[in-house]
């Protein structure tokens, strides 16, 4: 009898401990980085799983959709739908909710422009150490990001761009600054680098630590904010191509008139992610009289099958010595889990004698964490006097 009572007591204690562990696990879940005020969901737990919840008592089906990976949600007696995902990779994730077959954003989060539409988002956090370079740091000076409007003579209408100025810009009224033109990717817009990419934090931290020179950063809409194929009959090489004239004829003159910029090629750079990387190469390699620093993040050179690399971009790579004298930095990066062909292209350029830098972001795919890392690696290469 004594042994039986002892066994029951031990079993009860183990059960309580198990429940305590589960409760502890639940308590480690935190509200999402981008949640609106008072919104308790989505949450992220200590295993990197997202927890979604939505009160929709009249709905018959609710599904959480993270970039095409769908998680059917379960409804309780009060009409609240909930689901916990599998562990997700660290970094930024766009997502949507499907309610009875209709795609909507989650009312619990801020809105982001991505995937060619307004979407919801969550961040699976890295360690504080790994995320430090794009995290707001106290105790350093911070720059400003300005939303600007200018009139485009090419398009016959006003356009919007975002402009970052370094912290010292306001206190050095006689100083001029080099400029980096920084482009988003397909299905995103001029807000992407500021909102999803934490560009300002990356710049502030790098400048404050002395890793890079103070500079102005300009972000505009690359006319590729929809998904290619949405416009009937549009060829792939036409997608976003109209931005070149806008940039050269309208954007750059506006920036150089409005801000204290150094207006020579040695102090002008361009970089972009994904399709913005493609646009960067299309524009800069045709206009080396205007640009001397080039960066492409997950945006490899586009070549026809069997085409000689010396023939692309009007033969700009045919004369390595000339190219190396003109281009002070050619940076090409991608995630280690991508298959963009960037590494192969860099090796081909190296074999030709073209100076270039290849960067592989450890463990990442075609995603914002890759591009944040690429920007952080690229900016120390800019505007260093030879």
Short mmCIF file of C-alpha atoms in Angstrom, two decimals:
data_model
loop_
_atom_site.label_atom_id
_atom_site.label_comp_id
_atom_site.label_asym_id
_atom_site.label_seq_id
_atom_site.Cartn_x
_atom_site.Cartn_y
_atom_site.Cartn_z
CA UNK A 1 0.00 0.00 0.00
CA UNK A 2 2.87 2.35 0.94
CA UNK A 3 4.65 1.63 -2.36
CA UNK A 4 1.44 2.26 -4.29
CA UNK A 5 0.86 5.62 -2.56
CA UNK A 6 4.50 6.58 -3.16
CA UNK A 7 4.18 5.76 -6.88
CA UNK A 8 1.00 7.83 -7.18
CA UNK A 9 2.67 10.77 -5.42
CA UNK A 10 5.71 10.60 -7.68
CA UNK A 11 3.52 10.36 -10.77
CA UNK A 12 1.52 13.40 -9.67
CA UNK A 13 4.72 15.39 -9.08
CA UNK A 14 6.06 14.44 -12.53
CA UNK A 15 2.79 15.51 -14.11
CA UNK A 16 2.94 18.87 -12.35
CA UNK A 17 6.54 19.35 -13.45
CA UNK A 18 5.57 18.55 -17.03
CA UNK A 19 2.76 21.07 -16.90
CA UNK A 20 5.16 23.59 -15.43
CA UNK A 21 7.59 23.02 -18.28
CA UNK A 22 4.82 23.52 -20.83
CA UNK A 23 3.73 26.69 -19.07
CA UNK A 24 7.34 27.88 -19.06
CA UNK A 25 7.60 27.18 -22.77
CA UNK A 26 4.44 29.20 -23.38
CA UNK A 27 5.77 32.08 -21.30
CA UNK A 28 8.88 32.31 -23.49
CA UNK A 29 6.76 33.26 -26.50
CA UNK A 30 6.97 36.99 -27.22
CA UNK A 31 4.79 39.30 -29.28
CA UNK A 32 5.95 39.91 -32.82
CA UNK A 33 8.42 42.70 -33.58
CA UNK A 34 5.95 44.39 -35.93
CA UNK A 35 2.75 44.00 -33.89
CA UNK A 36 0.47 47.03 -33.68
CA UNK A 37 -0.16 48.48 -30.19
CA UNK A 38 -2.04 46.11 -27.85
CA UNK A 39 -1.97 43.22 -30.34
CA UNK A 40 -0.91 40.02 -28.55
CA UNK A 41 -0.52 38.01 -31.76
CA UNK A 42 1.37 36.93 -33.75
CA UNK A 43 3.92 35.61 -31.29
CA UNK A 44 7.27 33.87 -31.70
CA UNK A 45 8.30 31.15 -29.25
CA UNK A 46 11.76 30.07 -28.15
CA UNK A 47 11.89 27.40 -30.87
CA UNK A 48 11.43 29.93 -33.66
CA UNK A 49 7.80 28.96 -34.24
CA UNK A 50 5.17 31.57 -35.10
CA UNK A 51 1.85 31.50 -33.27
CA UNK A 52 -1.05 33.12 -35.11
CA UNK A 53 -4.43 33.95 -33.63
CA UNK A 54 -7.49 35.64 -35.12
CA UNK A 55 -11.00 36.16 -33.77
CA UNK A 56 -13.37 35.43 -36.66
CA UNK A 57 -16.46 33.63 -35.29
CA UNK A 58 -18.34 33.64 -38.57
CA UNK A 59 -15.48 32.28 -40.69
CA UNK A 60 -15.58 28.69 -41.89
CA UNK A 61 -11.87 28.39 -42.71
CA UNK A 62 -8.78 30.42 -41.78
CA UNK A 63 -5.27 29.64 -43.03
CA UNK A 64 -1.93 31.31 -42.24
CA UNK A 65 0.22 31.60 -45.38
CA UNK A 66 3.98 32.27 -45.01
CA UNK A 67 5.34 32.75 -48.53
CA UNK A 68 3.22 29.89 -49.87
CA UNK A 69 3.65 27.56 -46.90
CA UNK A 70 0.13 27.21 -45.51
CA UNK A 71 -0.97 26.35 -41.97
CA UNK A 72 -4.72 25.65 -41.43
CA UNK A 73 -5.91 27.26 -38.21
CA UNK A 74 -8.16 25.67 -35.58
CA UNK A 75 -11.32 27.36 -34.23
CA UNK A 76 -12.27 27.24 -30.56
CA UNK A 77 -15.72 27.55 -28.96
CA UNK A 78 -15.43 31.35 -28.78
CA UNK A 79 -14.69 31.71 -32.49
CA UNK A 80 -10.95 32.33 -32.14
CA UNK A 81 -8.66 30.66 -34.66
CA UNK A 82 -5.12 29.61 -33.69
CA UNK A 83 -2.16 27.79 -35.19
CA UNK A 84 1.50 27.23 -34.33
CA UNK A 85 3.87 26.81 -37.26
CA UNK A 86 6.90 24.61 -37.65
CA UNK A 87 10.21 26.24 -36.64
CA UNK A 88 11.05 29.00 -39.12
CA UNK A 89 14.45 30.24 -40.23
CA UNK A 90 15.67 33.43 -38.60
CA UNK A 91 14.92 36.69 -40.36
CA UNK A 92 12.06 38.58 -41.97
CA UNK A 93 8.98 36.75 -43.27
CA UNK A 94 6.05 38.11 -45.28
CA UNK A 95 2.75 36.39 -44.57
CA UNK A 96 -0.99 36.59 -45.25
CA UNK A 97 -4.18 35.13 -43.82
CA UNK A 98 -6.79 33.38 -45.94
CA UNK A 99 -10.33 33.74 -44.59
CA UNK A 100 -12.85 31.61 -46.48
CA UNK A 101 -10.69 31.79 -49.58
CA UNK A 102 -10.00 35.56 -49.42
CA UNK A 103 -6.40 36.71 -48.88
CA UNK A 104 -6.09 39.45 -46.24
CA UNK A 105 -3.46 41.00 -44.02
CA UNK A 106 -3.29 40.29 -40.31
CA UNK A 107 -4.88 43.17 -38.34
CA UNK A 108 -2.36 42.49 -35.58
CA UNK A 109 0.71 43.69 -37.49
CA UNK A 110 2.04 46.70 -39.33
CA UNK A 111 1.68 46.66 -43.10
CA UNK A 112 4.65 46.16 -45.44
CA UNK A 113 4.81 46.35 -49.21
CA UNK A 114 6.10 43.04 -50.52
CA UNK A 115 5.10 40.28 -52.93
CA UNK A 116 3.53 42.97 -55.10
CA UNK A 117 0.96 43.97 -52.46
CA UNK A 118 0.47 45.12 -48.90
CA UNK A 119 1.33 42.24 -46.59
CA UNK A 120 1.88 41.37 -42.94
CA UNK A 121 5.28 40.40 -41.57
CA UNK A 122 7.05 38.83 -38.64
CA UNK A 123 10.69 38.53 -37.66
CA UNK A 124 12.26 35.38 -36.26
CA UNK A 125 15.03 36.97 -34.19
CA UNK A 126 18.72 36.24 -34.43
CA UNK A 127 20.90 36.39 -31.35
CA UNK A 128 21.49 39.90 -30.07
CA UNK A 129 25.14 39.62 -31.10
CA UNK A 130 24.35 38.57 -34.68
CA UNK A 131 21.66 41.24 -35.04
CA UNK A 132 23.70 44.06 -33.49
CA UNK A 133 24.75 45.61 -36.81
CA UNK A 134 21.12 46.31 -37.83
CA UNK A 135 19.77 47.03 -34.33
CA UNK A 136 19.23 50.55 -33.01
CA UNK A 137 22.13 51.35 -30.69
CA UNK A 138 21.98 53.83 -27.84
CA UNK A 139 24.91 56.11 -27.23
CA UNK A 140 25.72 56.87 -30.87
CA UNK A 141 24.58 59.63 -33.20
CA UNK A 142 21.76 58.77 -35.60
CA UNK A 143 21.01 60.02 -39.07
CA UNK A 144 17.65 60.93 -40.59
CA UNK A 145 15.48 59.31 -43.23
CA UNK A 146 13.41 61.80 -45.20
CA UNK A 147 10.43 61.10 -47.40
CA UNK A 148 10.81 63.35 -50.44
CA UNK A 149 8.71 64.15 -53.49
CA UNK A 150 10.04 65.32 -56.82
CA UNK A 151 8.54 65.78 -60.28
CA UNK A 152 9.56 63.34 -62.98
CA UNK A 153 9.74 64.90 -66.42
CA UNK A 154 10.10 61.40 -67.86
CA UNK A 155 6.83 60.16 -66.39
CA UNK A 156 5.04 63.50 -66.19
CA UNK A 157 4.05 63.04 -62.55
CA UNK A 158 5.44 63.35 -59.03
CA UNK A 159 7.43 60.51 -57.52
CA UNK A 160 8.51 59.61 -54.00
CA UNK A 161 11.97 58.68 -52.76
CA UNK A 162 13.54 58.19 -49.35
CA UNK A 163 16.84 59.82 -48.49
CA UNK A 164 19.12 58.96 -45.57
CA UNK A 165 21.50 61.64 -44.34
CA UNK A 166 24.20 60.78 -41.78
CA UNK A 167 24.08 62.19 -38.26
CA UNK A 168 26.77 64.78 -38.95
CA UNK A 169 24.92 66.19 -41.98
CA UNK A 170 23.09 68.77 -39.86
CA UNK A 171 26.18 69.92 -37.95
CA UNK A 172 28.55 70.24 -40.93
CA UNK A 173 26.69 72.68 -43.19
CA UNK A 174 29.64 73.18 -45.54
CA UNK A 175 30.51 69.53 -46.05
CA UNK A 176 29.49 67.59 -49.17
CA UNK A 177 28.83 63.86 -49.15
CA UNK A 178 29.12 60.90 -51.53
CA UNK A 179 25.90 59.17 -52.55
CA UNK A 180 24.76 55.55 -52.64
CA UNK A 181 21.66 54.83 -54.73
CA UNK A 182 20.09 51.72 -53.18
CA UNK A 183 17.35 49.73 -54.92
CA UNK A 184 14.69 47.29 -53.75
CA UNK A 185 13.69 44.08 -55.49
CA UNK A 186 10.78 42.80 -57.55
CA UNK A 187 7.41 43.19 -55.84
CA UNK A 188 8.71 45.72 -53.30
CA UNK A 189 9.08 49.49 -53.36
CA UNK A 190 11.11 52.44 -52.14
CA UNK A 191 10.10 51.75 -48.51
CA UNK A 192 11.75 48.32 -48.46
CA UNK A 193 15.29 49.18 -47.45
CA UNK A 194 14.11 51.57 -44.75
CA UNK A 195 11.39 49.36 -43.25
CA UNK A 196 12.36 45.75 -43.97
CA UNK A 197 16.08 46.25 -44.40
CA UNK A 198 16.89 48.48 -41.39
CA UNK A 199 19.15 50.48 -43.68
CA UNK A 200 19.36 53.47 -41.30
CA UNK A 201 20.48 51.33 -38.36
CA UNK A 202 23.08 49.60 -40.53
CA UNK A 203 24.43 52.94 -41.74
CA UNK A 204 24.39 54.58 -38.31
CA UNK A 205 26.22 51.70 -36.66
CA UNK A 206 28.81 51.36 -39.41
CA UNK A 207 29.51 55.10 -39.51
CA UNK A 208 29.69 55.39 -35.72
CA UNK A 209 32.19 52.51 -35.53
CA UNK A 210 34.33 53.96 -38.30
CA UNK A 211 33.66 50.99 -40.61
CA UNK A 212 32.41 53.18 -43.43
CA UNK A 213 32.45 56.77 -44.59
CA UNK A 214 29.49 59.07 -43.88
CA UNK A 215 27.33 59.12 -46.99
CA UNK A 216 23.86 59.93 -48.30
CA UNK A 217 21.69 56.96 -49.29
CA UNK A 218 18.85 57.37 -51.82
CA UNK A 219 16.05 54.82 -52.25
CA UNK A 220 13.53 55.16 -55.07
CA UNK A 221 10.89 53.01 -56.72
CA UNK A 222 12.53 50.92 -59.44
CA UNK A 223 9.27 50.58 -61.42
CA UNK A 224 9.31 46.87 -60.60
CA UNK A 225 6.93 46.90 -57.65
CA UNK A 226 4.64 44.30 -59.17
CA UNK A 227 5.48 40.71 -59.99
CA UNK A 228 6.77 40.15 -63.51
CA UNK A 229 4.04 38.61 -65.63
CA UNK A 230 1.28 40.75 -64.15
CA UNK A 231 1.48 43.11 -67.13
CA UNK A 232 0.40 41.26 -70.24
CA UNK A 233 2.97 41.03 -73.01
CA UNK A 234 5.81 42.58 -71.03
CA UNK A 235 9.17 41.01 -71.87
CA UNK A 236 11.58 40.17 -69.09
CA UNK A 237 14.19 42.66 -70.28
CA UNK A 238 11.52 45.40 -70.28
CA UNK A 239 10.60 44.83 -66.62
CA UNK A 240 11.71 47.88 -64.63
CA UNK A 241 13.77 49.17 -67.56
CA UNK A 242 11.95 52.53 -67.51
CA UNK A 243 13.62 53.38 -64.21
CA UNK A 244 16.95 54.09 -65.92
CA UNK A 245 15.71 57.29 -67.56
CA UNK A 246 13.92 58.36 -64.40
CA UNK A 247 17.06 57.89 -62.36
CA UNK A 248 19.46 59.63 -64.71
CA UNK A 249 17.21 62.47 -65.87
CA UNK A 250 15.08 63.19 -62.81
CA UNK A 251 16.19 61.50 -59.58
CA UNK A 252 19.91 62.28 -59.67
CA UNK A 253 19.41 65.95 -60.64
CA UNK A 254 16.85 66.31 -57.83
CA UNK A 255 19.17 64.78 -55.24
CA UNK A 256 22.15 66.83 -56.36
CA UNK A 257 20.11 70.03 -56.28
CA UNK A 258 18.47 69.36 -52.92
CA UNK A 259 21.29 67.81 -50.87
CA UNK A 260 24.96 68.62 -50.39
CA UNK A 261 26.41 65.92 -52.61
CA UNK A 262 29.73 65.26 -54.29
CA UNK A 263 28.70 65.08 -57.91
CA UNK A 264 31.52 63.19 -59.60
CA UNK A 265 31.71 59.50 -60.48
CA UNK A 266 34.28 58.76 -57.79
CA UNK A 267 31.70 59.67 -55.15
CA UNK A 268 28.67 57.96 -56.65
CA UNK A 269 27.65 54.33 -56.04
CA UNK A 270 24.67 52.13 -56.83
CA UNK A 271 23.53 48.82 -55.37
CA UNK A 272 20.36 46.76 -55.30
CA UNK A 273 18.85 43.48 -54.21
CA UNK A 274 17.44 40.82 -56.54
CA UNK A 275 15.87 42.64 -59.50
CA UNK A 276 17.28 45.86 -58.10
CA UNK A 277 20.70 44.23 -58.42
CA UNK A 278 19.96 43.49 -62.05
CA UNK A 279 18.93 47.12 -62.56
CA UNK A 280 22.14 48.25 -60.86
CA UNK A 281 24.26 46.34 -63.35
CA UNK A 282 22.14 47.48 -66.30
CA UNK A 283 22.53 51.12 -65.34
CA UNK A 284 26.04 51.37 -63.93
CA UNK A 285 27.86 49.21 -66.48
CA UNK A 286 26.39 51.35 -69.27
CA UNK A 287 27.30 54.57 -67.47
CA UNK A 288 30.73 54.16 -65.95
CA UNK A 289 31.20 57.86 -66.59
CA UNK A 290 28.73 58.35 -63.71
CA UNK A 291 29.40 55.47 -61.29
CA UNK A 292 32.52 53.91 -59.80
CA UNK A 293 31.14 51.64 -57.04
CA UNK A 294 28.74 48.80 -57.86
CA UNK A 295 26.96 46.29 -55.62
CA UNK A 296 24.51 43.53 -56.42
CA UNK A 297 22.83 41.44 -53.72
CA UNK A 298 21.26 38.21 -55.05
CA UNK A 299 21.18 39.77 -58.48
CA UNK A 300 23.61 38.00 -60.80
CA UNK A 301 24.56 39.05 -64.30
CA UNK A 302 22.01 38.01 -66.89
CA UNK A 303 23.57 36.21 -69.84
CA UNK A 304 22.17 34.25 -72.74
CA UNK A 305 23.13 30.54 -72.79
CA UNK A 306 26.60 30.15 -74.23
CA UNK A 307 27.20 33.89 -74.37
CA UNK A 308 30.79 35.06 -73.88
CA UNK A 309 31.06 37.16 -70.73
CA UNK A 310 33.27 39.58 -72.65
CA UNK A 311 30.28 40.44 -74.86
CA UNK A 312 27.73 41.36 -72.19
CA UNK A 313 26.97 44.98 -71.30
CA UNK A 314 28.52 46.26 -74.53
CA UNK A 315 31.80 44.48 -73.86
CA UNK A 316 32.57 46.29 -70.61
CA UNK A 317 34.53 43.28 -69.28
CA UNK A 318 36.66 42.81 -72.40
CA UNK A 319 39.42 45.12 -71.15
CA UNK A 320 40.22 44.20 -67.54
CA UNK A 321 42.77 46.96 -67.00
CA UNK A 322 40.39 49.65 -68.21
CA UNK A 323 37.55 48.28 -66.09
CA UNK A 324 39.69 48.06 -62.96
CA UNK A 325 40.82 51.65 -63.41
CA UNK A 326 37.23 52.84 -63.72
CA UNK A 327 35.47 50.72 -61.09
CA UNK A 328 36.74 51.13 -57.54
CA UNK A 329 34.48 48.42 -56.09
CA UNK A 330 32.47 45.60 -57.68
CA UNK A 331 30.66 43.61 -54.99
CA UNK A 332 28.44 40.58 -55.63
CA UNK A 333 26.74 38.76 -52.77
CA UNK A 334 24.09 36.13 -52.21
CA UNK A 335 22.77 33.74 -49.56
CA UNK A 336 24.66 30.46 -49.21
CA UNK A 337 21.40 28.60 -49.85
CA UNK A 338 20.62 30.47 -53.09
CA UNK A 339 21.26 29.27 -56.60
CA UNK A 340 21.75 32.60 -58.35
CA UNK A 341 25.04 31.69 -60.04
CA UNK A 342 26.75 34.64 -58.40
CA UNK A 343 29.81 32.73 -57.22
CA UNK A 344 30.36 31.20 -60.66
CA UNK A 345 30.07 34.63 -62.28
CA UNK A 346 32.59 36.12 -59.86
CA UNK A 347 35.06 33.34 -60.67
CA UNK A 348 34.66 34.02 -64.38
CA UNK A 349 35.31 37.71 -63.79
CA UNK A 350 38.35 36.90 -61.68
CA UNK A 351 39.69 34.65 -64.45
CA UNK A 352 39.41 37.63 -66.80
CA UNK A 353 41.39 39.76 -64.37
CA UNK A 354 38.35 41.79 -63.27
CA UNK A 355 38.68 42.87 -59.64
CA UNK A 356 35.59 41.88 -57.68
CA UNK A 357 34.47 40.84 -54.20
CA UNK A 358 32.21 37.84 -53.61
CA UNK A 359 30.25 37.42 -50.38
CA UNK A 360 28.14 34.47 -49.25
CA UNK A 361 25.70 35.05 -46.39
CA UNK A 362 25.88 31.93 -44.17
CA UNK A 363 22.71 29.84 -44.05
CA UNK A 364 20.36 32.30 -45.76
CA UNK A 365 18.16 32.19 -48.85
CA UNK A 366 16.66 34.89 -51.11
CA UNK A 367 15.56 37.04 -48.18
CA UNK A 368 16.06 40.27 -46.27
CA UNK A 369 18.58 38.80 -43.85
CA UNK A 370 20.85 38.07 -46.83
CA UNK A 371 20.47 41.62 -48.10
CA UNK A 372 21.03 43.29 -44.73
CA UNK A 373 24.28 41.34 -44.45
CA UNK A 374 25.28 42.22 -48.00
CA UNK A 375 24.75 45.93 -47.39
CA UNK A 376 26.78 45.71 -44.19
CA UNK A 377 29.64 44.04 -46.09
CA UNK A 378 29.43 46.42 -49.06
CA UNK A 379 29.46 49.87 -47.45
CA UNK A 380 33.01 49.67 -45.99
CA UNK A 381 34.25 49.35 -49.58
CA UNK A 382 32.77 52.67 -50.65
CA UNK A 383 34.48 55.98 -51.23
CA UNK A 384 37.90 55.09 -49.88
CA UNK A 385 40.44 57.43 -51.37
CA UNK A 386 43.02 55.59 -53.48
#
